[in-house]
Short mmCIF file of C-alpha atoms in Angstrom, two decimals:
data_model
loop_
_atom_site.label_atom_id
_atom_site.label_comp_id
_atom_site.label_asym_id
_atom_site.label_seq_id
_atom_site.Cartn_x
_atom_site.Cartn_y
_atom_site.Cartn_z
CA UNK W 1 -30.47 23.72 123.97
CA UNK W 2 -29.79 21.03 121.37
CA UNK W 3 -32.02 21.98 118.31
CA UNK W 4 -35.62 23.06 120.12
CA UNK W 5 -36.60 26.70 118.67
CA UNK W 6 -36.01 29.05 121.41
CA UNK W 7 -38.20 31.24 122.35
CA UNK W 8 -36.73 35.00 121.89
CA UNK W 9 -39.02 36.67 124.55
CA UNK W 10 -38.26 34.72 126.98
CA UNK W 11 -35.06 36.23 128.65
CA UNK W 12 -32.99 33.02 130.00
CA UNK W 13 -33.48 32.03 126.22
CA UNK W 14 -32.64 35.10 124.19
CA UNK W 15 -29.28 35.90 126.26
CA UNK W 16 -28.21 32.17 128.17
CA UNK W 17 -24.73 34.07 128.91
CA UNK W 18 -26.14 36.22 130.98
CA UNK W 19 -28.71 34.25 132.83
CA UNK W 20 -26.63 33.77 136.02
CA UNK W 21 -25.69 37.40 136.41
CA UNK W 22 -26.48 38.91 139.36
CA UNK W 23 -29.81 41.65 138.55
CA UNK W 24 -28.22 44.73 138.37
CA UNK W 25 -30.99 47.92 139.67
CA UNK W 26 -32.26 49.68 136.92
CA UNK W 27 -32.23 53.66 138.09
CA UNK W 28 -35.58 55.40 137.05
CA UNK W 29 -34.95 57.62 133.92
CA UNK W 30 -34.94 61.52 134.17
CA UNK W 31 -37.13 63.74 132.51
CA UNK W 32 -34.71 64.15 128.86
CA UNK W 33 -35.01 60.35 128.72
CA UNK W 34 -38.71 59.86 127.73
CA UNK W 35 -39.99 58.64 124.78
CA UNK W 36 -43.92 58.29 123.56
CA UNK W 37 -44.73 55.32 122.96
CA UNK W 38 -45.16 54.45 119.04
CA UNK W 39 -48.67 54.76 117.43
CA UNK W 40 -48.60 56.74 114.29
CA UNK W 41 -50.57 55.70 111.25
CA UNK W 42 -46.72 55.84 109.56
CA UNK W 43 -45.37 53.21 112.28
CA UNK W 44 -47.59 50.78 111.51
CA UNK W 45 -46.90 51.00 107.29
CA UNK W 46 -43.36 50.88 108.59
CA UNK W 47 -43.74 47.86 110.72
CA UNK W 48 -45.90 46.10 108.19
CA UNK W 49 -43.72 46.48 105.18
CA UNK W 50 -41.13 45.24 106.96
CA UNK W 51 -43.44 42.27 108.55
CA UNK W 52 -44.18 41.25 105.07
CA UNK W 53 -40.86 40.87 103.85
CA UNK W 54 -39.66 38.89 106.59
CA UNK W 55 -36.98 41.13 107.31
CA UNK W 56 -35.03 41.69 111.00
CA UNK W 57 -34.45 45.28 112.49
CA UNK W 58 -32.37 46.68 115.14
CA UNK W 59 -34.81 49.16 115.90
CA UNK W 60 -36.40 46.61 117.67
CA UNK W 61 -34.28 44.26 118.14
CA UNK W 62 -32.21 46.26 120.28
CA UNK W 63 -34.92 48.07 121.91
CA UNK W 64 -34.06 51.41 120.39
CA UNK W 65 -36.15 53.88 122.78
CA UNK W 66 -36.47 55.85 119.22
CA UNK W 67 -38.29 53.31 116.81
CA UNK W 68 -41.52 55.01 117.42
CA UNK W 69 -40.34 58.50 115.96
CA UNK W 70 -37.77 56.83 113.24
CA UNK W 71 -40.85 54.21 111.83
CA UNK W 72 -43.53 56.90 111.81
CA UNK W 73 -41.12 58.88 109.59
CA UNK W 74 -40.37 55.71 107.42
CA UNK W 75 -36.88 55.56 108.48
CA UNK W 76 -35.60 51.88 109.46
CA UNK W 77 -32.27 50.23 110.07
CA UNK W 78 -32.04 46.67 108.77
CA UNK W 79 -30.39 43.72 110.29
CA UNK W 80 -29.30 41.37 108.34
CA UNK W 81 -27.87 37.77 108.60
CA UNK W 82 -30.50 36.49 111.00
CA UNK W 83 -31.48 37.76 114.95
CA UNK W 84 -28.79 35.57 116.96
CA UNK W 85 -25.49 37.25 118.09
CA UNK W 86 -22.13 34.81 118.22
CA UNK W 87 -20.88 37.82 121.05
CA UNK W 88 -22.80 38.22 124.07
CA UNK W 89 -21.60 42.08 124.90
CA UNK W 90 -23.17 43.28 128.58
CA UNK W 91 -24.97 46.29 127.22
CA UNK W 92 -26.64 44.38 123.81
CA UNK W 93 -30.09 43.05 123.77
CA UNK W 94 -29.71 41.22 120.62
CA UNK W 95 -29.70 37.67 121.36
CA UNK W 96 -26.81 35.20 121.84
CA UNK W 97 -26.18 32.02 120.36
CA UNK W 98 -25.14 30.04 117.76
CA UNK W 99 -27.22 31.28 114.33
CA UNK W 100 -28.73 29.95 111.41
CA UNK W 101 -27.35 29.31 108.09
CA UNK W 102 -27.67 32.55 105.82
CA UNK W 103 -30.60 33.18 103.88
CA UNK W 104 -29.34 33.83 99.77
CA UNK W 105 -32.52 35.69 99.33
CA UNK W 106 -32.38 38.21 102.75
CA UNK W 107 -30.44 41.17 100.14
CA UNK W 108 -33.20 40.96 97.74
CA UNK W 109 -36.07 41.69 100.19
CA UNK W 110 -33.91 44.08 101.91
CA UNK W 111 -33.41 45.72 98.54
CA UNK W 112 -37.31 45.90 98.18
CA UNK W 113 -37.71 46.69 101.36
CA UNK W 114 -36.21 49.76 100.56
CA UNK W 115 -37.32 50.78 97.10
CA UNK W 116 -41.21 50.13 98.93
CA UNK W 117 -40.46 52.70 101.93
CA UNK W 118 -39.08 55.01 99.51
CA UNK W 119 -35.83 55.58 101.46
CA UNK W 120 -33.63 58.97 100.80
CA UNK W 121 -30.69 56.96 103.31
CA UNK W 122 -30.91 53.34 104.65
CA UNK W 123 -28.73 51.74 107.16
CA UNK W 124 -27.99 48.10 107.12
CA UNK W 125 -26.45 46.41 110.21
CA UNK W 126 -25.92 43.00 110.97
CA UNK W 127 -25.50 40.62 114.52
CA UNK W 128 -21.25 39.49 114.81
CA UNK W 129 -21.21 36.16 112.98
CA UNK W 130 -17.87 35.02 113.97
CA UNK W 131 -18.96 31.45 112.68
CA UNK W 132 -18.88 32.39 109.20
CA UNK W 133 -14.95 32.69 107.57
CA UNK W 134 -15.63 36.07 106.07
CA UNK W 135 -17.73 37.20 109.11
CA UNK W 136 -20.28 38.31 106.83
CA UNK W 137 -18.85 40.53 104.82
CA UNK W 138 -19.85 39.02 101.41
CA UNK W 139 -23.82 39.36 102.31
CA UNK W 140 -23.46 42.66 103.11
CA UNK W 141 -21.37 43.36 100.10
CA UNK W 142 -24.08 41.60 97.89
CA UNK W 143 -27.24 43.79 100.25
CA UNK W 144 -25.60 47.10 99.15
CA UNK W 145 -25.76 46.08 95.16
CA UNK W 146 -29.18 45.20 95.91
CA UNK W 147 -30.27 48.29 96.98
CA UNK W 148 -27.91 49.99 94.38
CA UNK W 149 -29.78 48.49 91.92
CA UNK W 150 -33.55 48.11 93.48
CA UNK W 151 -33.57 51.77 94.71
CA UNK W 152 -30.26 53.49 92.61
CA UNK W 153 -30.90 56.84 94.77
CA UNK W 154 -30.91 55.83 97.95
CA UNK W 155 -27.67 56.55 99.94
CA UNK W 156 -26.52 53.75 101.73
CA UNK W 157 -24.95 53.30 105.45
CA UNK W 158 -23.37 50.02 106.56
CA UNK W 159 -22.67 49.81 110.58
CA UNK W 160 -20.87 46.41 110.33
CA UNK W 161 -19.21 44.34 113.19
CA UNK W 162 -15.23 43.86 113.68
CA UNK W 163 -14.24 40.83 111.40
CA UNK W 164 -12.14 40.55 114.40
CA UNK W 165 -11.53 36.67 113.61
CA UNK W 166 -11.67 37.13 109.63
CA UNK W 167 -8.98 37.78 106.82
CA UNK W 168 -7.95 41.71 105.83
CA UNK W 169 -10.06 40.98 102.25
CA UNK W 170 -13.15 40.18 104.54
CA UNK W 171 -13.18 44.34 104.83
CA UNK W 172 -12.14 44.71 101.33
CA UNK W 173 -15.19 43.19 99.97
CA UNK W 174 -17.71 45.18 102.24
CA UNK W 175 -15.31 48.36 101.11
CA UNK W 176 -14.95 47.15 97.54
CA UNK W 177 -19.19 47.39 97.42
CA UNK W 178 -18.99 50.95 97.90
CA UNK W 179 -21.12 52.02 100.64
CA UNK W 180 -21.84 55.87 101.25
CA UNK W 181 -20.98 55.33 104.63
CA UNK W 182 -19.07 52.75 106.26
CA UNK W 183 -19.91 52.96 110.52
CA UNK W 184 -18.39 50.77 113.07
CA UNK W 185 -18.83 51.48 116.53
CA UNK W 186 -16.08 51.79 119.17
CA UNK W 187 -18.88 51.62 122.15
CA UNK W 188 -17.02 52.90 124.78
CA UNK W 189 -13.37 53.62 126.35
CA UNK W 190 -10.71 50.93 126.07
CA UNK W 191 -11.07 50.70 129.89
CA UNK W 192 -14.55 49.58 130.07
CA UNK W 193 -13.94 46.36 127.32
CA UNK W 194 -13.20 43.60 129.32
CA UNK W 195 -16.50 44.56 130.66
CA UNK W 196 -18.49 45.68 128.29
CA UNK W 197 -17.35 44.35 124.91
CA UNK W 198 -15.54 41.42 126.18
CA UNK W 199 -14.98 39.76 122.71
CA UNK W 200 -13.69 43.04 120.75
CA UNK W 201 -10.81 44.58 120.52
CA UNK W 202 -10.68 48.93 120.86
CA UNK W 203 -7.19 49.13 118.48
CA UNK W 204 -8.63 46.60 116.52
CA UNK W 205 -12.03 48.39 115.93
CA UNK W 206 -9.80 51.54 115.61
CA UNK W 207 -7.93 50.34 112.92
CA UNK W 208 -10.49 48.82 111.06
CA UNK W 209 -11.88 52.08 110.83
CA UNK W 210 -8.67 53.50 109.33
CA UNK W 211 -8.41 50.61 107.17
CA UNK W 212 -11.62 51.92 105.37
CA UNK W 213 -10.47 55.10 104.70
CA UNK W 214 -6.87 53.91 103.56
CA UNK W 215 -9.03 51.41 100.97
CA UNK W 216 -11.35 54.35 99.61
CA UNK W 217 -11.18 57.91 100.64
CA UNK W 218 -14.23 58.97 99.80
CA UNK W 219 -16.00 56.71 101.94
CA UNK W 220 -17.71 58.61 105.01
CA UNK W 221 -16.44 56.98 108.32
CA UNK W 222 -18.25 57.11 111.30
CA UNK W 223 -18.50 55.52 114.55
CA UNK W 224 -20.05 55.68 117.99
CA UNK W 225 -20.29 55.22 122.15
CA UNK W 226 -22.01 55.70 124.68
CA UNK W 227 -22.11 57.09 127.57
CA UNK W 228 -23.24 56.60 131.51
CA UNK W 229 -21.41 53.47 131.75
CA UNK W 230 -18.62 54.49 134.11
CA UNK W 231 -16.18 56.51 131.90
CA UNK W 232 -15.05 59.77 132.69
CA UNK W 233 -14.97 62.83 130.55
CA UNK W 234 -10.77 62.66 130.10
CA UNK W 235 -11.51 59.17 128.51
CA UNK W 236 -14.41 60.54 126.18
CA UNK W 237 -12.28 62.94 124.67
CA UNK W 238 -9.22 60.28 124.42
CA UNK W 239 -11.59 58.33 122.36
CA UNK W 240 -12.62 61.29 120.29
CA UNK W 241 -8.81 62.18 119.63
CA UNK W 242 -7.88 58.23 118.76
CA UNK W 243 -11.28 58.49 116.16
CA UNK W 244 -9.62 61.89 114.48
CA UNK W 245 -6.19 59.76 114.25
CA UNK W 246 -7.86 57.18 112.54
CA UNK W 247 -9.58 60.18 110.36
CA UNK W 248 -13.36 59.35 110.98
CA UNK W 249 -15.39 61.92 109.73
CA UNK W 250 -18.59 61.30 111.76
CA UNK W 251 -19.18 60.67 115.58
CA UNK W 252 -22.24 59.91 117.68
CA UNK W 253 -22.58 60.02 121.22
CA UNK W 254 -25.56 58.44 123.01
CA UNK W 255 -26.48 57.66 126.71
CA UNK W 256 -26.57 54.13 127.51
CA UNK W 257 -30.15 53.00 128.80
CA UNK W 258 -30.04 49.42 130.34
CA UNK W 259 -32.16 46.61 129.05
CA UNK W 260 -33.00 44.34 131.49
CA UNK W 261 -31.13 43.92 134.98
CA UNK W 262 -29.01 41.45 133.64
CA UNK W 263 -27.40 43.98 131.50
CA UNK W 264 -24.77 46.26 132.59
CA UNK W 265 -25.85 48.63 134.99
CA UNK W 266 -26.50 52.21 134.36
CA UNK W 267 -23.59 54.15 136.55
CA UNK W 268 -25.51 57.81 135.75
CA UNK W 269 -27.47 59.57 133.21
CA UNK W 270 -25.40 62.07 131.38
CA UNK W 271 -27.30 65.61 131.63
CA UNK W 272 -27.72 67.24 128.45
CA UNK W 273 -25.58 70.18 129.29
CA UNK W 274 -22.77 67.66 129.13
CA UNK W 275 -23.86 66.08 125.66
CA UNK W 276 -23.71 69.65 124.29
CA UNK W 277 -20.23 69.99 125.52
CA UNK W 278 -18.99 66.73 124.06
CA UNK W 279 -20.37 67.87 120.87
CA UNK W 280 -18.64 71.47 121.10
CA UNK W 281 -15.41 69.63 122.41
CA UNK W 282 -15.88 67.25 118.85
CA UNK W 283 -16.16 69.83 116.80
CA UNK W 284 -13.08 71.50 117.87
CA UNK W 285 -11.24 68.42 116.70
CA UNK W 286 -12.18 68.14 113.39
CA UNK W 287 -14.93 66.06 112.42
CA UNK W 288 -17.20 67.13 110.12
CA UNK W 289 -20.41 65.96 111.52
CA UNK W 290 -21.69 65.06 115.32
CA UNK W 291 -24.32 64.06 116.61
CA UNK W 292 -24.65 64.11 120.90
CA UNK W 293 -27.89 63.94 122.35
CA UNK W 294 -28.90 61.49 125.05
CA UNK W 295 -31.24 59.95 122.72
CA UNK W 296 -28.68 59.92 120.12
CA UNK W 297 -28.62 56.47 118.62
CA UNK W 298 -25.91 55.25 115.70
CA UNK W 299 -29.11 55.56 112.96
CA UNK W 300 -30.61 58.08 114.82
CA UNK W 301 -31.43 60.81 112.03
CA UNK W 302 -28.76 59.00 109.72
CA UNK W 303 -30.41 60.45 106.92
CA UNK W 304 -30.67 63.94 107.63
CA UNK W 305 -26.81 63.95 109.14
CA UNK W 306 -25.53 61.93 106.12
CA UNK W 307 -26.66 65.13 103.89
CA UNK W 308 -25.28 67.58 106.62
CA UNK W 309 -22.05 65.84 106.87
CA UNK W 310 -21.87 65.58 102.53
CA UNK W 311 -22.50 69.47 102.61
CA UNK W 312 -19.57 69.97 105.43
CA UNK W 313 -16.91 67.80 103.32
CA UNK W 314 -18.16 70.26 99.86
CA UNK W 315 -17.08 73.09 102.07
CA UNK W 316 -14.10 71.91 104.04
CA UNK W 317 -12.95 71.05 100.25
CA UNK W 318 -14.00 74.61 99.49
#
């Protein structure tokens, strides 16, 4: 593409890896899956706050079928460190390529970003930026002191990529900023990665994970998948028992909706008889707080479950 702006809506643009797929069929959604679409009076502030300062989020840069009930409550999950992905995973519909150079001043407007919605609990995500030595980690480390000191009583929720290519004290310094909780997100079982997360690494992520808690204790860990992209329920609760190894306190569990038919296909939508038994099944093994709904996204209600799963550690500690 040599150094012509690309245009983001145009699919062969936003994700040139997958371009010469094959389309897969997108199934039609069942009845649990719909969503209205957005049109509150509280979207739009949302949307327009974040318009004005310039900022990236995942609600829609991912398509998140749930941005039109998370903006009109004010709720928003920030992406920092530009909209162009260095991985090209088959379910993502963040866009691929090679990104721009960081902006100094993104954890500033994040920060009042923040303090202006009035935010009880933000999240702050990021695209995988494998062409930076520290992966990121500094920028995120210097977006959670900007909200600590733009908005001191907001809680704050980092779902970070892998450093998979980066130095142990790349996690130290995202650690080391002391986020309220520190989310990374398996995606799905170890089987499915070639696949579906072709540049990760399952005992990798895993371990990162642990890594957090080993660092600082009283971080929250949490971490997600979905489901409906051909794993089977034995592998769903493998996953669930290598996350309780690994001591994560929080798990979410989400069905995977496809985003264009270049994407991985949908194998089946997960009824949500069989969401409520994952979450029964989670519970059983210990962690404090899950969240399994087919609409179930990682920020999905972040707020709300951060306080639920605060309340659960106060009483597990007794």
């Amino acid at each position: 593409m040599g150094n012509t702006v690309r245009d983001l809506t145009i699919p062969d643009q936003r994700h040139p890896e997958k371009a010469h797929r094959l389309d897969n069929a997108q199934p039609k959604k069942p009845s649990w899956i719909r969503v209205k679409a957005p049109v509150s009076q509280g979207y739009k502030e949302t949307r327009d706050i974040i318009r004005a300062q310039k900022l990236t989020t995942v609600c829609e840069e991912a398509g998140c079928p749930n941005v039109g009930e998370c903006w009109s409550q004010g709720h928003a999950t920030m992406m920092i460190m530009g909209e162009i992905c260095t991985r090209g995973c088959t379910f993502c519909n963040v866009a691929t390529g090679k990104p721009s150079t960081l902006d100094a001043f993104e954890p500033g407007r994040v920060a009042h970003a923040v303090a202006q919605l009035g935010l009880n609990h933000v999240v702050v995500t990021s695209v995988d930026r494998d062409d930076l030595d520290d992966g990121g980690a500094d920028h995120f480390a210097q977006t959670i002191r900007a909200i600590r000191h733009r908005a001191p009583a907001t809680t704050i929720e980092v779902l970070t990529p892998d450093f998979l290519k980066c130095a142990p004290s790349a996690l130290e310094t995202v650690v080391a900023a002391r986020p309220d909780v520190f989310n990374h997100n398996l995606e799905t079982v170890p089987g499915l990665y070639p696949e579906v997360r072709p540049g990760a690494r399952y005992f990798h992520s895993l371990r990162l994970l642990q890594k957090v808690k080993e660092i600082d204790p009283s971080i929250f860990t949490k971490s997600g998948i979905m489901v409906g992209l051909g794993e089977d329920r034995q592998g769903v609760l493998q996953v669930m028992d290598d996350m309780r190894a690994a001591d994560v306190d929080f798990l979410t569990i989400g069905q995977y909706l496809q985003p264009t038919p270049k994407h991985h296909r949908v194998d089946r939508f997960v009824t949500p008889e069989e969401f409520a038994s994952y979450e029964k099944a989670a519970y059983g093994k210990g962690f404090l707080m899950v969240s399994a709904t087919p609409l179930t996204r990682s920020s999905y209600h972040a707020g709300d479950d951060f306080a639920r799963m605060r309340d659960a550690r106060m009483a597990k500690l007794g």
